Coordinates of C-alpha atoms (C1' of nucleotides) in Angstrom, one line a residue:
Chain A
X1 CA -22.2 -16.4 -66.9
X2 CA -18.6 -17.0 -66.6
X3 CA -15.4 -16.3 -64.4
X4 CA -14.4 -14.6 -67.2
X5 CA -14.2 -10.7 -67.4
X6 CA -16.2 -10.5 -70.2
X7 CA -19.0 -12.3 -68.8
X8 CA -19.4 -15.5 -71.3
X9 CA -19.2 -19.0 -70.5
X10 CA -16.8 -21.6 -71.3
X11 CA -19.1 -23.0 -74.6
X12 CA -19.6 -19.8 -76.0
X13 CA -15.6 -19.4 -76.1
X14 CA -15.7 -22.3 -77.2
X15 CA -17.9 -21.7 -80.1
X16 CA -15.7 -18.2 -80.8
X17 CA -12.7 -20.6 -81.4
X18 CA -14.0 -23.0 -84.0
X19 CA -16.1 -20.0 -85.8
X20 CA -12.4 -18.6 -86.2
X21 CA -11.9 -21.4 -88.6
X22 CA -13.8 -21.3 -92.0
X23 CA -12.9 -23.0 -95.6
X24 CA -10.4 -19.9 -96.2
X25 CA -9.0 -20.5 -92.5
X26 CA -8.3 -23.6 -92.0
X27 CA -5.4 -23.6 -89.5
X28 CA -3.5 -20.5 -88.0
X29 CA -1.1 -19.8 -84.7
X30 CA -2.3 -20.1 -81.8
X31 CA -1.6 -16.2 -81.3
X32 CA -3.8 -15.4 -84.3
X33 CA -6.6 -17.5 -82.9
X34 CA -6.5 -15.1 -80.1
X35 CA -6.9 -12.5 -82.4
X36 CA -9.3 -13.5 -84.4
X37 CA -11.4 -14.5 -81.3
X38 CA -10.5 -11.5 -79.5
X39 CA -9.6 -13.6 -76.4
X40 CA -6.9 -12.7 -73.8
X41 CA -3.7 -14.2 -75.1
X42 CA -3.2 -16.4 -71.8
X43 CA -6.7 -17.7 -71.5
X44 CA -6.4 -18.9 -75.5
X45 CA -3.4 -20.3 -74.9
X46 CA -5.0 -22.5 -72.1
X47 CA -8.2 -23.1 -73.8
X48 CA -6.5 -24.2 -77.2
X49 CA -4.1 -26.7 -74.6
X50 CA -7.8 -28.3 -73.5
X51 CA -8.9 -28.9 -76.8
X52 CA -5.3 -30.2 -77.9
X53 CA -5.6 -32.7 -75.1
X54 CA -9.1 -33.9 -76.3
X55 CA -8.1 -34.3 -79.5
X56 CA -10.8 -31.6 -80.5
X57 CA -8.1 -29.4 -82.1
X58 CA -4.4 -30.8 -83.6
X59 CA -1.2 -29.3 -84.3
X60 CA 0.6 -29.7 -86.6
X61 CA 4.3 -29.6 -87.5
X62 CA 4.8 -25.9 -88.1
X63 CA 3.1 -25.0 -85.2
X64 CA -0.4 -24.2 -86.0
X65 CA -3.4 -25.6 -85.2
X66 CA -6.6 -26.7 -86.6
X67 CA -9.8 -28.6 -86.0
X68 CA -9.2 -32.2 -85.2
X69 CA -10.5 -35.4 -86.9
X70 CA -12.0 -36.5 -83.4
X71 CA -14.2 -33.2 -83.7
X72 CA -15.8 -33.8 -87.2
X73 CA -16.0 -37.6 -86.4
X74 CA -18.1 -36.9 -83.5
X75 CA -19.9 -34.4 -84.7
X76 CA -20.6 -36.3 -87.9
X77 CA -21.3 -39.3 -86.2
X78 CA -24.0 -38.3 -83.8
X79 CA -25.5 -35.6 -86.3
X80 CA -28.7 -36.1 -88.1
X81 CA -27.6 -34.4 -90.9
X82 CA -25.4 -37.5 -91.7
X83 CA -28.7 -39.9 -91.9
X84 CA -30.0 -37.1 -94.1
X85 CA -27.0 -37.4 -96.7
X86 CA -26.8 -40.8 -97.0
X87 CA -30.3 -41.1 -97.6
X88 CA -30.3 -38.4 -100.4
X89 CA -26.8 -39.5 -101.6
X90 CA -27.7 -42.3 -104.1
X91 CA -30.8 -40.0 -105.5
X92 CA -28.3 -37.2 -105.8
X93 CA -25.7 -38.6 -107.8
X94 CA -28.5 -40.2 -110.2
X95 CA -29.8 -36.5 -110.8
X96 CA -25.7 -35.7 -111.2
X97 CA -25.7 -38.4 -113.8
X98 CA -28.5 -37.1 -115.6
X99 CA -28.0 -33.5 -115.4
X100 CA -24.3 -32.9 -115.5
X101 CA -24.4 -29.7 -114.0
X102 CA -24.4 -29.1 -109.9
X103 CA -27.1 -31.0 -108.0
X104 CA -27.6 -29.3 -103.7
X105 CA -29.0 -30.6 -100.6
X106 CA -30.6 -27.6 -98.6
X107 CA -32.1 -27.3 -95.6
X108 CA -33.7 -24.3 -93.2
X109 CA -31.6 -23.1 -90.4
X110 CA -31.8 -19.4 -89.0
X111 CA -33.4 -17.8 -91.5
X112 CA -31.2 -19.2 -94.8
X113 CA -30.2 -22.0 -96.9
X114 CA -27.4 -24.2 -95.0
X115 CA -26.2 -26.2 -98.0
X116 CA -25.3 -29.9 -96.5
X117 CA -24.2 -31.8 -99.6
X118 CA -23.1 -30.8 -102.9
X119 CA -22.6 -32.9 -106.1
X120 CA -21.0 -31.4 -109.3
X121 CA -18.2 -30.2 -111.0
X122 CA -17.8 -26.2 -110.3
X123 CA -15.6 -25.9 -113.3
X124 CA -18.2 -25.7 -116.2
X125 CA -20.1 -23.0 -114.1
X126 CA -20.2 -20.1 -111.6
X127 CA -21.6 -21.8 -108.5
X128 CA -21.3 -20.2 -105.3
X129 CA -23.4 -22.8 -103.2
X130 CA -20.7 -24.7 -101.2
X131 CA -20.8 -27.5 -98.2
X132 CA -21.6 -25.6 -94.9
X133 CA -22.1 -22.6 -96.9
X134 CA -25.6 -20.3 -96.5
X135 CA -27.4 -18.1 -98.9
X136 CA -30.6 -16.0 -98.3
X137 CA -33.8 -17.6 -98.4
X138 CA -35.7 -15.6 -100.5
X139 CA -33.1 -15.1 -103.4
X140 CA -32.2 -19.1 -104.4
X141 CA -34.5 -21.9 -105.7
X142 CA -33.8 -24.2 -102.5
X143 CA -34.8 -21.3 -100.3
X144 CA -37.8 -20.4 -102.1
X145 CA -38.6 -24.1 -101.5
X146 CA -37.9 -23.9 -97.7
X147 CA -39.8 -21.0 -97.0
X148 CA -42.7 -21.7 -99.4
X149 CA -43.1 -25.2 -97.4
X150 CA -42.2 -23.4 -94.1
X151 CA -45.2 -22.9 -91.4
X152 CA -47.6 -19.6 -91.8
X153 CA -46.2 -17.8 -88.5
X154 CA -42.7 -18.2 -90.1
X155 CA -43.1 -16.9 -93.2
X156 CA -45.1 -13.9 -91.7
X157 CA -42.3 -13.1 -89.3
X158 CA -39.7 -13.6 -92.3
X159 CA -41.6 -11.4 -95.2
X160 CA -41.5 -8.6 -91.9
X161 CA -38.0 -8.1 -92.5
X162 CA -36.4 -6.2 -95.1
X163 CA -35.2 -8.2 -98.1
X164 CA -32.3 -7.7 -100.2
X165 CA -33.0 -7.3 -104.1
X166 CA -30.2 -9.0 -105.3
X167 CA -31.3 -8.7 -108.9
X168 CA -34.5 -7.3 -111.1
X169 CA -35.9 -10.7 -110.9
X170 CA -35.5 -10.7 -106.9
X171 CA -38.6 -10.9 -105.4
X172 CA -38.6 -8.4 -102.4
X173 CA -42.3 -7.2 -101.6
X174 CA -43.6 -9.1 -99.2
X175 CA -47.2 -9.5 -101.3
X176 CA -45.6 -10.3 -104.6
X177 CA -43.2 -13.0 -103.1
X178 CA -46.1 -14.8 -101.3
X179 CA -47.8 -15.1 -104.6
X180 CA -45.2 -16.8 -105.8
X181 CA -44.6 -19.0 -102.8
X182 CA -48.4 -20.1 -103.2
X183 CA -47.5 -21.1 -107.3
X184 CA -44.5 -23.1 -106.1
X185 CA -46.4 -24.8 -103.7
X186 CA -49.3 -25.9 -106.2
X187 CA -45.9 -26.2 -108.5
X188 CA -44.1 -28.5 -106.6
X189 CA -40.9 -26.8 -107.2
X190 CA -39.3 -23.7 -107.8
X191 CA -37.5 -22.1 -110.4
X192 CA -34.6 -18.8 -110.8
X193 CA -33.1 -17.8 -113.3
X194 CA -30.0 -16.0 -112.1
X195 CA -31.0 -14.8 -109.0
X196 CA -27.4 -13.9 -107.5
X197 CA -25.4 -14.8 -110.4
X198 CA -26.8 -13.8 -113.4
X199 CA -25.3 -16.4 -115.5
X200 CA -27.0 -19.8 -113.5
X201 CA -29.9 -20.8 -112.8
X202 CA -31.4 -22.9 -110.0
X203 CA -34.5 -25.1 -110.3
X204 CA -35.5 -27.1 -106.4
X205 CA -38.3 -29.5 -105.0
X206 CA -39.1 -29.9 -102.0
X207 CA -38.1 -33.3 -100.0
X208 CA -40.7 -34.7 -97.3
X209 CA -40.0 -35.9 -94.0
X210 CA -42.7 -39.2 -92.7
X211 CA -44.6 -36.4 -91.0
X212 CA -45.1 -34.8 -93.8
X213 CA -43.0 -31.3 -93.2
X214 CA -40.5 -30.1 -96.0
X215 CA -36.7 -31.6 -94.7
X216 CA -35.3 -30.3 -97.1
X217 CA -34.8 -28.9 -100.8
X218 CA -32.9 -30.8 -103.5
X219 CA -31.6 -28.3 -106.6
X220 CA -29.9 -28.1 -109.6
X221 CA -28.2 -25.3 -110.4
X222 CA -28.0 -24.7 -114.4
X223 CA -26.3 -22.1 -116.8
X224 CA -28.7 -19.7 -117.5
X225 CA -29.0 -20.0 -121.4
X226 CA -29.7 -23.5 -121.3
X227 CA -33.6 -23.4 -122.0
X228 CA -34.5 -26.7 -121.5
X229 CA -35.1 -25.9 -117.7
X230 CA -38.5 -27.3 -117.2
X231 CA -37.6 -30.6 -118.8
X232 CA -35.3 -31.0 -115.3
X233 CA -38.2 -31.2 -113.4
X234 CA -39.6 -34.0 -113.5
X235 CA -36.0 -35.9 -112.8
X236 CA -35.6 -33.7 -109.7
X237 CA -39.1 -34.6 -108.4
X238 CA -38.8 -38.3 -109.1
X239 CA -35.3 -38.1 -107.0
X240 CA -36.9 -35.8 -104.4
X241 CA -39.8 -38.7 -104.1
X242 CA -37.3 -41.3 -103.6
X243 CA -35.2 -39.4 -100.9
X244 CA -38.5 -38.4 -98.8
X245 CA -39.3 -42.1 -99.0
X246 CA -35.8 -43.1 -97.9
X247 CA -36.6 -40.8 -95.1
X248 CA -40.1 -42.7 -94.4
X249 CA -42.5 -40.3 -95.9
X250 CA -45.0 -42.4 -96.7
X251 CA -46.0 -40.7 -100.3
X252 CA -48.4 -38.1 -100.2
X253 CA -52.0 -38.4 -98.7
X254 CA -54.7 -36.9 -101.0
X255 CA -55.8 -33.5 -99.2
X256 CA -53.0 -33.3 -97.0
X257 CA -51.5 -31.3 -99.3
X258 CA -49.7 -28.2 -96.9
X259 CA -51.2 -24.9 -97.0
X260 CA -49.9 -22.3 -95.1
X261 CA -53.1 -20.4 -94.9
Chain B
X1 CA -8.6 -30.1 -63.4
X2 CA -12.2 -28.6 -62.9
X3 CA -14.2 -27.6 -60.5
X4 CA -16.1 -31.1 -60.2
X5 CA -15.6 -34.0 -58.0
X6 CA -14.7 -36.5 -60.8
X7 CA -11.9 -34.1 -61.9
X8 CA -12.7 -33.4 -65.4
X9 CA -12.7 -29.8 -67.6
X10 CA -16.1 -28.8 -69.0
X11 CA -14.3 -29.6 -72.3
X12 CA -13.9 -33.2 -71.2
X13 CA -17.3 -33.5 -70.8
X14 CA -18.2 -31.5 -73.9
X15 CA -16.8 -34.8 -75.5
X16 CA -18.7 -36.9 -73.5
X17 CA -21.9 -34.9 -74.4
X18 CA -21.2 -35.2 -77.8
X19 CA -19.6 -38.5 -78.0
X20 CA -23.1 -39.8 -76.4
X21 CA -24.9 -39.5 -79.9
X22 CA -24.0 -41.4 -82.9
X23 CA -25.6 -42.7 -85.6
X24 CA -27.8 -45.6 -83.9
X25 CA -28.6 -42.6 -81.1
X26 CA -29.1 -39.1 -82.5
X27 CA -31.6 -37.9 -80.2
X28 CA -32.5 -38.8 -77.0
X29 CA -33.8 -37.1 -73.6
X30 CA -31.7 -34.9 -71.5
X31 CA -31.7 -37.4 -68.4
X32 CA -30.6 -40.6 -70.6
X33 CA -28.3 -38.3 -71.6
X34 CA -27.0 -37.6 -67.9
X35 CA -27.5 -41.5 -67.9
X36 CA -25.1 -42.4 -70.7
X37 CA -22.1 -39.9 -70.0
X38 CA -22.2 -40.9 -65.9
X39 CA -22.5 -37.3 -65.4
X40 CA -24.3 -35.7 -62.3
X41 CA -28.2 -34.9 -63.1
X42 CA -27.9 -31.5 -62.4
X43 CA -25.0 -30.7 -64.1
X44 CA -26.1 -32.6 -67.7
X45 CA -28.9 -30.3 -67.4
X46 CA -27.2 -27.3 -66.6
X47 CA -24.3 -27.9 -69.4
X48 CA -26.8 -29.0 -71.7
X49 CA -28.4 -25.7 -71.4
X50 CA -25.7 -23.4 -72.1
X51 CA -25.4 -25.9 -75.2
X52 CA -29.1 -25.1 -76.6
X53 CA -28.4 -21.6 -75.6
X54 CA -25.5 -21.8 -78.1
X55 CA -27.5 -23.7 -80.6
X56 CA -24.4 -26.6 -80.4
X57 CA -27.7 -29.0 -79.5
X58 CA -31.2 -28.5 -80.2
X59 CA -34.4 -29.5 -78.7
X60 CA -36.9 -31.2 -80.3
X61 CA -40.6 -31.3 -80.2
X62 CA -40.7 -34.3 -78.1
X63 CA -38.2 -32.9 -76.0
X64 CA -35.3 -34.8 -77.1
X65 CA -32.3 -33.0 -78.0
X66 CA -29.9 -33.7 -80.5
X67 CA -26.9 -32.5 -82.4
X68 CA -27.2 -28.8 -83.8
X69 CA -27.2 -27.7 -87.3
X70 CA -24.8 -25.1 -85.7
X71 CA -22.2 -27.5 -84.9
X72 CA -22.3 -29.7 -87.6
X73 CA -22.0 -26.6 -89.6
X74 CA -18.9 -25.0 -87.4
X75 CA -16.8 -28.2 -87.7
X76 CA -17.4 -28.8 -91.0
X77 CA -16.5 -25.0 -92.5
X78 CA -13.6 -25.2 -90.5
X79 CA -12.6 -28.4 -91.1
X80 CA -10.0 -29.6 -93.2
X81 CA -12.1 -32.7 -94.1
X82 CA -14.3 -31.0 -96.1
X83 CA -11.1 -29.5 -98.8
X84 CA -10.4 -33.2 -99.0
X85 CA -13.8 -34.7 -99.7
X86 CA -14.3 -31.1 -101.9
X87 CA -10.8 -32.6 -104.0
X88 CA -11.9 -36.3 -104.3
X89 CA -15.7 -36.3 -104.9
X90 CA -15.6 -35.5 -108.3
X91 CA -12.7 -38.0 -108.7
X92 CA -15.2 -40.8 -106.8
X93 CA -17.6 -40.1 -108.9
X94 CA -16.2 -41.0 -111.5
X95 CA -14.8 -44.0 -110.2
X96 CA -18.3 -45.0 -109.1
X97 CA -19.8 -44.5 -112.1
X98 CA -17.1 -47.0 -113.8
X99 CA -16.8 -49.7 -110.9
X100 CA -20.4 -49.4 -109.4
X101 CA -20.1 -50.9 -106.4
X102 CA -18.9 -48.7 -103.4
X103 CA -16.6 -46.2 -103.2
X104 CA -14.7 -45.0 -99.9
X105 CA -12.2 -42.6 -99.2
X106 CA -10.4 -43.0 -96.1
X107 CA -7.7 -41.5 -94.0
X108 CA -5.2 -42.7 -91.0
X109 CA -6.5 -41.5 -87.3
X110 CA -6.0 -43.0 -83.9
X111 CA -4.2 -46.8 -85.1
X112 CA -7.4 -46.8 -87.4
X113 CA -8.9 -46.3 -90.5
X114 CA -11.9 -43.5 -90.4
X115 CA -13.9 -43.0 -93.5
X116 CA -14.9 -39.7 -94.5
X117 CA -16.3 -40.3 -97.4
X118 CA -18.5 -43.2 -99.3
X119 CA -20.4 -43.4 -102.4
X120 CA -22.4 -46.2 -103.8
X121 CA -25.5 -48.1 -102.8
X122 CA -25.3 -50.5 -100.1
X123 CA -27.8 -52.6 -101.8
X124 CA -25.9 -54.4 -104.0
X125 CA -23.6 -55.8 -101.5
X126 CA -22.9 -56.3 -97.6
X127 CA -20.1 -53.2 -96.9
X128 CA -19.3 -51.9 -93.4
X129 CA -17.6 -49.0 -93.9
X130 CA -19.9 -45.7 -92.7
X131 CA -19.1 -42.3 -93.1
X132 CA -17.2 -41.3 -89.8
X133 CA -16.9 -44.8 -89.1
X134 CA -13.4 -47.1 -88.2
X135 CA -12.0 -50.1 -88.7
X136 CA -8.9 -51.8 -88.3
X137 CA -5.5 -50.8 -89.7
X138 CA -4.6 -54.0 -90.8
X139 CA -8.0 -56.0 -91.8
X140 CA -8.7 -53.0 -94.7
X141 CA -7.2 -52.5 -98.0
X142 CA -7.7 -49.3 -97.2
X143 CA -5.6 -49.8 -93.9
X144 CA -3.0 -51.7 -95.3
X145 CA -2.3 -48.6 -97.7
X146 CA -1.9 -46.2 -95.1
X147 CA 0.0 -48.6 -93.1
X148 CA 2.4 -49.3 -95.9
X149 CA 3.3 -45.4 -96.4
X150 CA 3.4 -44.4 -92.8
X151 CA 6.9 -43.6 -91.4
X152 CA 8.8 -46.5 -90.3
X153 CA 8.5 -45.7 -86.3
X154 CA 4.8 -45.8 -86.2
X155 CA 4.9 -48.9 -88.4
X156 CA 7.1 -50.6 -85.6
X157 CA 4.7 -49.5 -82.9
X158 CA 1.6 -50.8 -84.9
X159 CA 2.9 -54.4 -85.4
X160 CA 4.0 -54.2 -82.1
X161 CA 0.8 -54.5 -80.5
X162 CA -1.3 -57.8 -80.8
X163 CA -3.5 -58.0 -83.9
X164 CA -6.8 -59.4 -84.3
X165 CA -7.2 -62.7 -87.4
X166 CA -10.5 -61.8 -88.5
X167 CA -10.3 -64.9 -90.9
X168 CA -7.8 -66.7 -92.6
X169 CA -6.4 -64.3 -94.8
X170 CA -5.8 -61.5 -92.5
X171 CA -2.2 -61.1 -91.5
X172 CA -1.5 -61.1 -87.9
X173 CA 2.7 -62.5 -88.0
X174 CA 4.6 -59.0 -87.7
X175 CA 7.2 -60.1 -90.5
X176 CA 5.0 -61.6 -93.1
X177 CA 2.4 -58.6 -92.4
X178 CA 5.9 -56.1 -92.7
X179 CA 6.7 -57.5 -96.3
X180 CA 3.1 -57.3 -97.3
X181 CA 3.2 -54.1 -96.6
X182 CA 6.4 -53.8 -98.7
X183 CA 4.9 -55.5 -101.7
X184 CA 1.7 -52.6 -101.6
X185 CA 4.2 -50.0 -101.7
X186 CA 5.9 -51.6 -104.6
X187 CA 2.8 -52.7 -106.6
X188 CA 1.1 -49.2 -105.7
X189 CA -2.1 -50.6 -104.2
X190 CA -3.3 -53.3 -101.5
X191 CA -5.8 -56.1 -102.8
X192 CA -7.7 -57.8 -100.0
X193 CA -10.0 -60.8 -100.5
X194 CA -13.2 -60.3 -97.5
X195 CA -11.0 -59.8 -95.3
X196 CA -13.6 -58.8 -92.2
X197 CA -16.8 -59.5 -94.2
X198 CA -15.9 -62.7 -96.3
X199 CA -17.9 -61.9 -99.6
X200 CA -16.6 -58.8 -99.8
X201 CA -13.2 -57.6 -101.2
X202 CA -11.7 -54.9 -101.0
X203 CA -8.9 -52.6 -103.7
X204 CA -7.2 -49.3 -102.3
X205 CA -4.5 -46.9 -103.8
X206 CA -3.1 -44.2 -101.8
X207 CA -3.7 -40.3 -102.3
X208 CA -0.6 -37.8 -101.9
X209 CA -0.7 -34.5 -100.3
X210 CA 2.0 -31.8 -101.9
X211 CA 4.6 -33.0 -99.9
X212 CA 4.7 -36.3 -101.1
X213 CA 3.2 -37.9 -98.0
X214 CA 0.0 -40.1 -98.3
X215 CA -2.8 -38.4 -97.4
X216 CA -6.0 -40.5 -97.7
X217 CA -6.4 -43.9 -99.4
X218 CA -9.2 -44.5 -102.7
X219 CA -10.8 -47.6 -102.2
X220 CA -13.6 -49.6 -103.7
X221 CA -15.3 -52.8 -102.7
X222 CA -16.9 -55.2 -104.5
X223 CA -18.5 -58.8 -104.5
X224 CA -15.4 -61.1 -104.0
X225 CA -16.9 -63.7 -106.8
X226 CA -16.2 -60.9 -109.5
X227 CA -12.7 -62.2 -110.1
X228 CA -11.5 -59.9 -112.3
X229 CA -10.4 -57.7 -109.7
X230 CA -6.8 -56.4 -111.3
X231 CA -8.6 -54.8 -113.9
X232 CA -10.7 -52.1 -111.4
X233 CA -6.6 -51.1 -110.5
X234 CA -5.9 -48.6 -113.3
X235 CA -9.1 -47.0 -112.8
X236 CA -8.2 -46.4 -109.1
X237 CA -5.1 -45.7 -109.7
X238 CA -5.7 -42.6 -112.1
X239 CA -8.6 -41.2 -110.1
X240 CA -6.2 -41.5 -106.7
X241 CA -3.7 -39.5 -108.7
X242 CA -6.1 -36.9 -110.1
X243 CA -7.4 -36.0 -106.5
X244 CA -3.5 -35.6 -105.6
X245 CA -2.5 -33.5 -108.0
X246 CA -6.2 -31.3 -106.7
X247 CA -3.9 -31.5 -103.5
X248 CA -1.2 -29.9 -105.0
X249 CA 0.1 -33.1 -105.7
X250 CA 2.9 -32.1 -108.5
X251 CA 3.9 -36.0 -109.7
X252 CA 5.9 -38.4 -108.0
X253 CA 9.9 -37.1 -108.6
X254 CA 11.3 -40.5 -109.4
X255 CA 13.7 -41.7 -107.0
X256 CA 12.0 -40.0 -104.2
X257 CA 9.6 -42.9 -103.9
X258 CA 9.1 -43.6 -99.7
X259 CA 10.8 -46.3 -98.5
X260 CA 10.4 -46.9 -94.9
X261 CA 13.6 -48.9 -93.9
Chain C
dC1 C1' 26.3 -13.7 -85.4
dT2 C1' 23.0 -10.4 -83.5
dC3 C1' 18.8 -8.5 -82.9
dA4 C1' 13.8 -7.5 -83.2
dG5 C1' 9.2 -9.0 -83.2
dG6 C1' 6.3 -12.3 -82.5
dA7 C1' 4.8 -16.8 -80.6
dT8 C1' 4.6 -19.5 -76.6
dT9 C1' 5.1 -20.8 -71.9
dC10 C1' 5.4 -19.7 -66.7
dC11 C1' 3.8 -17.7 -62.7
dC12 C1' 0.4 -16.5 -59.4
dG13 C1' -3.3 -14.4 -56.5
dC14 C1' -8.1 -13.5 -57.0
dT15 C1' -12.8 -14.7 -57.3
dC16 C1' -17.1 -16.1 -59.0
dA17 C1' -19.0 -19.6 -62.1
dA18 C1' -19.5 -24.2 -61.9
dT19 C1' -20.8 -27.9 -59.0
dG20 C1' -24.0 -31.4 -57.4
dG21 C1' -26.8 -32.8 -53.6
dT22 C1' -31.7 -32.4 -52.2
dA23 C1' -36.4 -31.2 -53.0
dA24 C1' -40.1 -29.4 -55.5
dT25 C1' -42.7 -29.5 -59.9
dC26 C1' -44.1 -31.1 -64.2
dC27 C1' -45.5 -34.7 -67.4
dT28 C1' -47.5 -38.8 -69.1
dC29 C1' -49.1 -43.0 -69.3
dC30 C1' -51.7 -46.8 -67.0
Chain D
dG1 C1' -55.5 -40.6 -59.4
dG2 C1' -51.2 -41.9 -58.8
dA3 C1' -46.6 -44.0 -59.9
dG4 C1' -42.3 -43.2 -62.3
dG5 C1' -39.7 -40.6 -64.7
dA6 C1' -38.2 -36.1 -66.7
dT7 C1' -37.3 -31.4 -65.6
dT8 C1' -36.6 -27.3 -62.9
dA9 C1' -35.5 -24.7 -58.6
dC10 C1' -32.6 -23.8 -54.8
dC11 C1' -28.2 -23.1 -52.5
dA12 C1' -23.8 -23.5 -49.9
dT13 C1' -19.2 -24.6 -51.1
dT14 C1' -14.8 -24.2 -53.5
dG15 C1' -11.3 -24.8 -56.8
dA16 C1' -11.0 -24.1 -61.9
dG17 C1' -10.9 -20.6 -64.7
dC18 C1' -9.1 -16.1 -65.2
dG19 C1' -5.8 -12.9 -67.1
dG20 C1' -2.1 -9.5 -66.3
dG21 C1' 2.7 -9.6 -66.5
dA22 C1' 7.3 -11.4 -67.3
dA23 C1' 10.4 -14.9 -69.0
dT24 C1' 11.6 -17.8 -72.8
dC25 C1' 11.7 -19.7 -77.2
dC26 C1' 11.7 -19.1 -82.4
dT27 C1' 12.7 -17.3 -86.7
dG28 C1' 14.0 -14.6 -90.3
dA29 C1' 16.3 -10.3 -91.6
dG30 C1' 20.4 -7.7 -91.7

DNA sequence: CTCAGGATTCCCGCTCAATGGTAATCCTCC
DNA sequence: GGAGGATTACCATTGAGCGGGAATCCTGAG
């Protein structure tokens, strides 16, 4: 693959230097990076010196480094995920608005949730859903969504695996959990109370692409006692609507209804 | 520097790659691709590979790549961009609800202002300002508020170099510009009547990091015939502080206000 | 002031991964 | 069926990347 000893090419280093950083990491020495990476001191040093000259990484006065503003511009820029925001963005705060409490943008990407936008105040609730975060698919509202919407072959190969029980009302067996894939779909949305924290709950809908597919899954997250949940519906699925037609879905043709099998 | 004729590291033309795609062109076939970074056919394939192979781009359907959900995901975690927007979005949101028009948060990079963040509809009014998107330092109130509390040496380089009169109310002259800049540090924001888009003006405040340096600048634009632009200050000027003090912000010690001469 | 431990930079010979031309193959519309 | 473009396959060449080791620079503790 690479000159390298190890065998691995210039991009997967690469990769192993900006999966050093995280929200809890954002900048460290140059020597930690090394560490963290487990790369040979020298060649870090020289890679990190690359990337400083490409404005990919910066330093900064004490010394340490972190990712640079050129990076997340270009990567925002060029992504699709930022056409995705802005379209959901308006929709998203008029949910906020309405429902007070934390309002997601989820979409599928190996096997879990990657949360791309998040509205709400964390302070009047245990949230753990954050920006770039993931969670599993099977054990929040927006993943439930995903996979219910998700082709047959996929959810097969997914309901294979072992699944954590996170709580009592985890769905784990692979028969029970495509039950209740098949009532979200004819739902329209799905709904858990406290699935990894007890005290919230999430309720998500699905948001269409022109094609038709699932894009991705708009939530609210809710504390658990409030029992008003299904009166949230209806708000999320008028937002969802909007968003998919933003994203030139084309509203829903009669019979085309997805079924997995 | 690298193996190829032209010179140039694989992380040089990682940015090229990347820098290809943007918002008008997130996907697009591997050989445009080649076409639109000048690099050699069989190389763009061949580094475009170990890309997919890291999940940094994906390939679509159609063939077209774009982007990865991988790399938007990396940079964002890692990035310090996100604990900003995290600190100011509630605080915009706010805002937004109040002014309605559009809100923008923006910070100081390369001689420019780049927007990292952006709330409101663009519906109501003509606004330029994208999400990872620049303008000029000096044609912005956003701009003119970072300018203002930069240090005094990159102040002197800025007004240095030739500036563009986008119309008749942008400030070009060095020393009239200079005590402009004076007066928005005095006042505590920077008013700007459409100054690149004419019916659209534009209020800004600056943000403060722990150490007392400006970190971002809060702006909001609205329709330049709504004179009574003073009166959306306060309101800026309270949420700028409240995402501040979320920086560690701990209150401006009096006497310790920046002065750049 | 000195000293220790760590961070950072220099140095340098080895080597194989990256390079990029050419040519073959695969698509996909007309 | 065939023209034009996209993609893959092949391959000889070579210098960029590699990484161990040592020197130097920092910094805070004693």
């Amino acid at each position: 693959m690479a000159n390298s000893a190890s065998g691995e090419s210039i991009i997967g280093r690469f990769v192993k230097i900006v999966s050093a950083f995280d929200d809890r990491h954002t900048s460290m020495t140059v020597a930690e990076l090394g560490r963290r990476t487990g790369l040979p001191v020298t060649t870090t040093y020289r890679l990190v010196n690359d990337l400083l000259a490409e404005r990919l990484l910066e330093r900064e006065p004490g010394g340490d480094v972190h990712i640079g503003t050129r990076m997340w511009e270009l990567v925002s820029r060029g992504s699709k995920m930022l056409g995705l925001r802005e379209a959901a963005l308006p929709f998203m705060e008029d949910v906020q608005a309405v429902v007070q409490h934390s309002t997601t943008l989820g979409i599928l990407d190996s096997d879990e949730v990657l949360y791309i936008e998040r509205l709400g105040s964390d302070k009047t609730i245990v949230d753990i859903t954050k920006i770039a975060g993931r969670l599993p698919l099977h054990a929040t509202s927006s993943g439930l969504v995903l996979l219910a919407h998700a082709p047959a072959a996929y959810q097969d190969s997914f309901l294979a695996r072992p699944l954590t029980k996170f709580t009592e009302t985890t769905l784990t067996e692979p028969s029970l959990l495509r039950r209740h894939l098949a009532e979200i779909r004819q739902r329209g949305f799905a709904a858990m109370p406290g699935v990894i924290v007890p005290e919230s709950s999430g309720i998500a809908v699905p948001v269409f692409g022109p094609d038709n597919s699932v894009r991705a899954a708009l939530s609210v997250v809710v504390p658990r006692n409030e029992e008003n949940t299904p009166a949230r519906v209806p708000v999320l699925m008028a937002a969802a609507r909007g968003i998919s037609r933003a994203l030139g879905w084309r509203g829903e043709l009669k019979g085309t209804l997805r079924q997995s099998h």
